[in-house]
């Protein structure tokens, strides 16, 4: 915890100007560093910029980029853009939710997987697309999704 | 780099006409027309990376080490054919460059082996790029002979996929920055505004507002500080033209930004880019760094007395931030909520100062307009809409990618002639144009010439230019429901018609794609009432929403109710999805011949709809079935099917 505070302070130090328009870059820096935005980070940012915590939290929840729970060991990003949706991303999503027993933006209780649905990954020619820790899987079907997730489970030895 | 600076600036200043033969040769080397050792270029843009181009890259590196071959390996952007990725192009000294499709890592050794023995492999060849002074390969078709390239008119995308986006030298050698130097050396601020006004360039982000007029408004407003913002938020899922432009030719965009900033007399420019666009961000950051080193950004650019700073701001992701007032709010560190216009951002925008917001495609058009003049630009496209437009085409067709055509080209040409239409045995049903709040264009309207006015007349919009192709296997109602759910999630919540309207629409559409679970759930009559209400709701939302998101949100519903009403009715009255895409409306059956009577489906069925005796074929009672599909998943004998 002490370590986290030091890391947050280090990020705050990078933004010496106390200006409202530093708020989003600050939140992004925290998100990049920790993978999520903790309560502690929100209150530190609030006091750094002299903004109420509620305003900071309100802004952070407005945007899709910010998440508020720690990421899993494997961070699964599923594309649900129009092209992927037409190739069956909706079915893939419900399959992943069923397999991992989590919803969009959540992390499994063992901390192994977290799920994020993105509006478009940008590879509409290869739909449907899923990304796990920077590794891309393209043109996947429901059956393949099951195999991929099980493979990751096996790799982690659980 | 420093030694080259004088030469590169001379190039940008005079163009090739005043160069010595030695300098001309150097230019050709920079443009990679003449090369000294074999050149391999890999598409490392997003679609390439997703298809595995990084593994291809490593395989090529490994190949060069194993065979101890001295070759140049370079990154490039997408040539536009994103379904053919990873695209790899190979050029041997003195020969033309050949483009290959789908070169995954395991195909690398055989491909390069063949080529280094002067043999062109039979498969995966796209074509060769003909450039002067190069010997062409026999039996390889030229890129210009392929319908995909032949029918396009590439102005903005000309260099995408051909040049190295990290090489400033290559961009300048190809004529880059002549336009910017011409601008700051020979024109005053207002002359540039006038020039762009004359060219008739209109904003490519959807509204189609004249770029020159917007600039003039900002230029005329007196202020101590003015801002230029490049809108690279491209939040429309299924559109990737701005991303491809930034990944394929970042210098062109930066040159466009510099010209636009100069025209309105601004010293500060921001690029508001989606945070997900990591590869585009990497390229633009590298390009900005290059320009600073060359003295083309910063204080007193090339002794002209003009200062300019360009900075990148990552957008934290919200569809509504594509709207300019919402984008400005987000830049200021507030929630991305639109505000009412007027005042327009061009008089009072970022931090209350005059701000011009233009999108990537609009700005990327500028270097060409300044370089070749407004008359050249007016010669392309139609009288009201000069220039070209880039469309991104994806969905249910074998080829997906970008198409740049003159304004006024028909959808039929774009989708059928250039992209080759839908797959064999499939039938084209509709095109969804312009993103989630776009319109469904039926096959009968395919021959309409695409300009802002023509589409408006037919009740359609161009939007960002994303085209999603639907064939007979895609369901109109389900797609519209998907869009409405997306818009509901992305509505900023400021004004009620949009916030509540999108929610109700999504609910009503959702009820069409489900079977009633029990007596109290929506009956057919209720659904029918919902259908009637959709039209009223659409009108209210159009009339009373604050910004473009809410006003355009009913577009998919209105256009499909007009052209595909029968499909809605089939969903409501027959509880049937004609294309079988609505999973919950499927009717499930058991194949008597395949069923072994193992009883596993009956045991797992949540609604006890499967009856039968062990070791005899089972049967699904349709009235009880809720269409969950569990029986289909558990059956080991593939005896369960749907129709």
PDB file of N, CA and C in Angstrom, chain B residues 123-154:
ATOM      1  N   UNK B 123       1.035 -18.397 -55.689  1.00  0.00           N
ATOM      2  CA  UNK B 123      -0.048 -18.002 -54.785  1.00  0.00           C
ATOM      3  C   UNK B 123       0.267 -16.698 -54.062  1.00  0.00           C
ATOM      4  N   UNK B 124      -0.772 -16.135 -53.487  1.00  0.00           N
ATOM      5  CA  UNK B 124      -0.666 -14.957 -52.621  1.00  0.00           C
ATOM      6  C   UNK B 124      -0.131 -13.696 -53.306  1.00  0.00           C
ATOM      7  N   UNK B 125      -0.124 -13.656 -54.635  1.00  0.00           N
ATOM      8  CA  UNK B 125       0.372 -12.456 -55.300  1.00  0.00           C
ATOM      9  C   UNK B 125      -0.777 -11.464 -55.463  1.00  0.00           C
ATOM     10  N   UNK B 126      -0.575 -10.230 -55.037  1.00  0.00           N
ATOM     11  CA  UNK B 126      -1.586  -9.200 -55.304  1.00  0.00           C
ATOM     12  C   UNK B 126      -1.272  -8.531 -56.628  1.00  0.00           C
ATOM     13  N   UNK B 127      -0.043  -8.046 -56.791  1.00  0.00           N
ATOM     14  CA  UNK B 127       0.337  -7.415 -58.053  1.00  0.00           C
ATOM     15  C   UNK B 127       1.618  -6.648 -57.885  1.00  0.00           C
ATOM     16  N   UNK B 128       2.108  -6.055 -58.988  1.00  0.00           N
ATOM     17  CA  UNK B 128       3.343  -5.285 -58.880  1.00  0.00           C
ATOM     18  C   UNK B 128       3.080  -3.807 -59.069  1.00  0.00           C
ATOM     19  N   UNK B 129       3.878  -3.012 -58.389  1.00  0.00           N
ATOM     20  CA  UNK B 129       3.741  -1.560 -58.427  1.00  0.00           C
ATOM     21  C   UNK B 129       4.681  -1.018 -59.502  1.00  0.00           C
ATOM     22  N   UNK B 130       4.109  -0.461 -60.568  1.00  0.00           N
ATOM     23  CA  UNK B 130       4.920   0.037 -61.677  1.00  0.00           C
ATOM     24  C   UNK B 130       5.453   1.433 -61.362  1.00  0.00           C
ATOM     25  N   UNK B 131       6.777   1.560 -61.333  1.00  0.00           N
ATOM     26  CA  UNK B 131       7.343   2.902 -61.190  1.00  0.00           C
ATOM     27  C   UNK B 131       8.446   3.073 -62.215  1.00  0.00           C
ATOM     28  N   UNK B 132       8.707   4.324 -62.610  1.00  0.00           N
ATOM     29  CA  UNK B 132       9.646   4.571 -63.711  1.00  0.00           C
ATOM     30  C   UNK B 132      11.038   4.048 -63.393  1.00  0.00           C
ATOM     31  N   UNK B 133      11.705   3.581 -64.421  1.00  0.00           N
ATOM     32  CA  UNK B 133      13.095   3.145 -64.261  1.00  0.00           C
ATOM     33  C   UNK B 133      13.248   1.782 -63.619  1.00  0.00           C
ATOM     34  N   UNK B 134      12.164   1.018 -63.550  1.00  0.00           N
ATOM     35  CA  UNK B 134      12.268  -0.304 -62.945  1.00  0.00           C
ATOM     36  C   UNK B 134      11.844  -1.366 -63.954  1.00  0.00           C
ATOM     37  N   UNK B 135      12.535  -2.471 -63.918  1.00  0.00           N
ATOM     38  CA  UNK B 135      12.176  -3.559 -64.821  1.00  0.00           C
ATOM     39  C   UNK B 135      11.029  -4.347 -64.186  1.00  0.00           C
ATOM     40  N   UNK B 136       9.947  -4.556 -64.951  1.00  0.00           N
ATOM     41  CA  UNK B 136       8.808  -5.231 -64.334  1.00  0.00           C
ATOM     42  C   UNK B 136       8.936  -6.748 -64.473  1.00  0.00           C
ATOM     43  N   UNK B 137       8.217  -7.444 -63.607  1.00  0.00           N
ATOM     44  CA  UNK B 137       8.237  -8.909 -63.613  1.00  0.00           C
ATOM     45  C   UNK B 137       7.273  -9.408 -64.678  1.00  0.00           C
ATOM     46  N   UNK B 138       7.660 -10.494 -65.317  1.00  0.00           N
ATOM     47  CA  UNK B 138       6.771 -11.091 -66.317  1.00  0.00           C
ATOM     48  C   UNK B 138       5.663 -11.863 -65.606  1.00  0.00           C
ATOM     49  N   UNK B 139       4.504 -11.918 -66.246  1.00  0.00           N
ATOM     50  CA  UNK B 139       3.378 -12.711 -65.741  1.00  0.00           C
ATOM     51  C   UNK B 139       2.892 -12.276 -64.360  1.00  0.00           C
ATOM     52  N   UNK B 140       3.228 -11.072 -63.981  1.00  0.00           N
ATOM     53  CA  UNK B 140       2.644 -10.546 -62.746  1.00  0.00           C
ATOM     54  C   UNK B 140       1.827  -9.332 -63.143  1.00  0.00           C
ATOM     55  N   UNK B 141       0.551  -9.327 -62.736  1.00  0.00           N
ATOM     56  CA  UNK B 141      -0.261  -8.197 -63.179  1.00  0.00           C
ATOM     57  C   UNK B 141       0.106  -6.946 -62.385  1.00  0.00           C
ATOM     58  N   UNK B 142      -0.100  -5.823 -63.062  1.00  0.00           N
ATOM     59  CA  UNK B 142       0.193  -4.553 -62.421  1.00  0.00           C
ATOM     60  C   UNK B 142      -0.946  -4.234 -61.445  1.00  0.00           C
ATOM     61  N   UNK B 143      -0.619  -3.505 -60.372  1.00  0.00           N
ATOM     62  CA  UNK B 143      -1.661  -3.129 -59.414  1.00  0.00           C
ATOM     63  C   UNK B 143      -2.793  -2.370 -60.109  1.00  0.00           C
ATOM     64  N   UNK B 144      -2.412  -1.570 -61.125  1.00  0.00           N
ATOM     65  CA  UNK B 144      -3.424  -0.755 -61.810  1.00  0.00           C
ATOM     66  C   UNK B 144      -4.381  -1.588 -62.654  1.00  0.00           C
ATOM     67  N   UNK B 145      -4.050  -2.850 -62.895  1.00  0.00           N
ATOM     68  CA  UNK B 145      -4.947  -3.704 -63.684  1.00  0.00           C
ATOM     69  C   UNK B 145      -5.956  -4.436 -62.818  1.00  0.00           C
ATOM     70  N   UNK B 146      -5.802  -4.315 -61.506  1.00  0.00           N
ATOM     71  CA  UNK B 146      -6.723  -4.997 -60.617  1.00  0.00           C
ATOM     72  C   UNK B 146      -7.912  -4.066 -60.368  1.00  0.00           C
ATOM     73  N   UNK B 147      -9.143  -4.578 -60.497  1.00  0.00           N
ATOM     74  CA  UNK B 147     -10.301  -3.689 -60.335  1.00  0.00           C
ATOM     75  C   UNK B 147     -10.248  -2.888 -59.039  1.00  0.00           C
ATOM     76  N   UNK B 148      -9.755  -3.524 -57.977  1.00  0.00           N
ATOM     77  CA  UNK B 148      -9.729  -2.835 -56.686  1.00  0.00           C
ATOM     78  C   UNK B 148      -8.955  -1.521 -56.767  1.00  0.00           C
ATOM     79  N   UNK B 149      -7.807  -1.537 -57.469  1.00  0.00           N
ATOM     80  CA  UNK B 149      -7.015  -0.318 -57.568  1.00  0.00           C
ATOM     81  C   UNK B 149      -7.427   0.522 -58.771  1.00  0.00           C
ATOM     82  N   UNK B 150      -7.763  -0.145 -59.883  1.00  0.00           N
ATOM     83  CA  UNK B 150      -8.011   0.574 -61.124  1.00  0.00           C
ATOM     84  C   UNK B 150      -9.180   1.542 -60.998  1.00  0.00           C
ATOM     85  N   UNK B 151     -10.215   1.162 -60.263  1.00  0.00           N
ATOM     86  CA  UNK B 151     -11.414   1.997 -60.200  1.00  0.00           C
ATOM     87  C   UNK B 151     -11.344   3.057 -59.103  1.00  0.00           C
ATOM     88  N   UNK B 152     -10.263   3.040 -58.341  1.00  0.00           N
ATOM     89  CA  UNK B 152     -10.140   4.053 -57.295  1.00  0.00           C
ATOM     90  C   UNK B 152      -9.388   5.260 -57.811  1.00  0.00           C
ATOM     91  N   UNK B 153      -9.534   6.377 -57.099  1.00  0.00           N
ATOM     92  CA  UNK B 153      -8.785   7.572 -57.420  1.00  0.00           C
ATOM     93  C   UNK B 153      -8.109   7.990 -56.120  1.00  0.00           C
ATOM     94  N   UNK B 154      -6.898   7.516 -55.940  1.00  0.00           N
ATOM     95  CA  UNK B 154      -6.274   7.753 -54.643  1.00  0.00           C
ATOM     96  C   UNK B 154      -5.471   9.049 -54.620  1.00  0.00           C
TER      97      UNK B 154
END
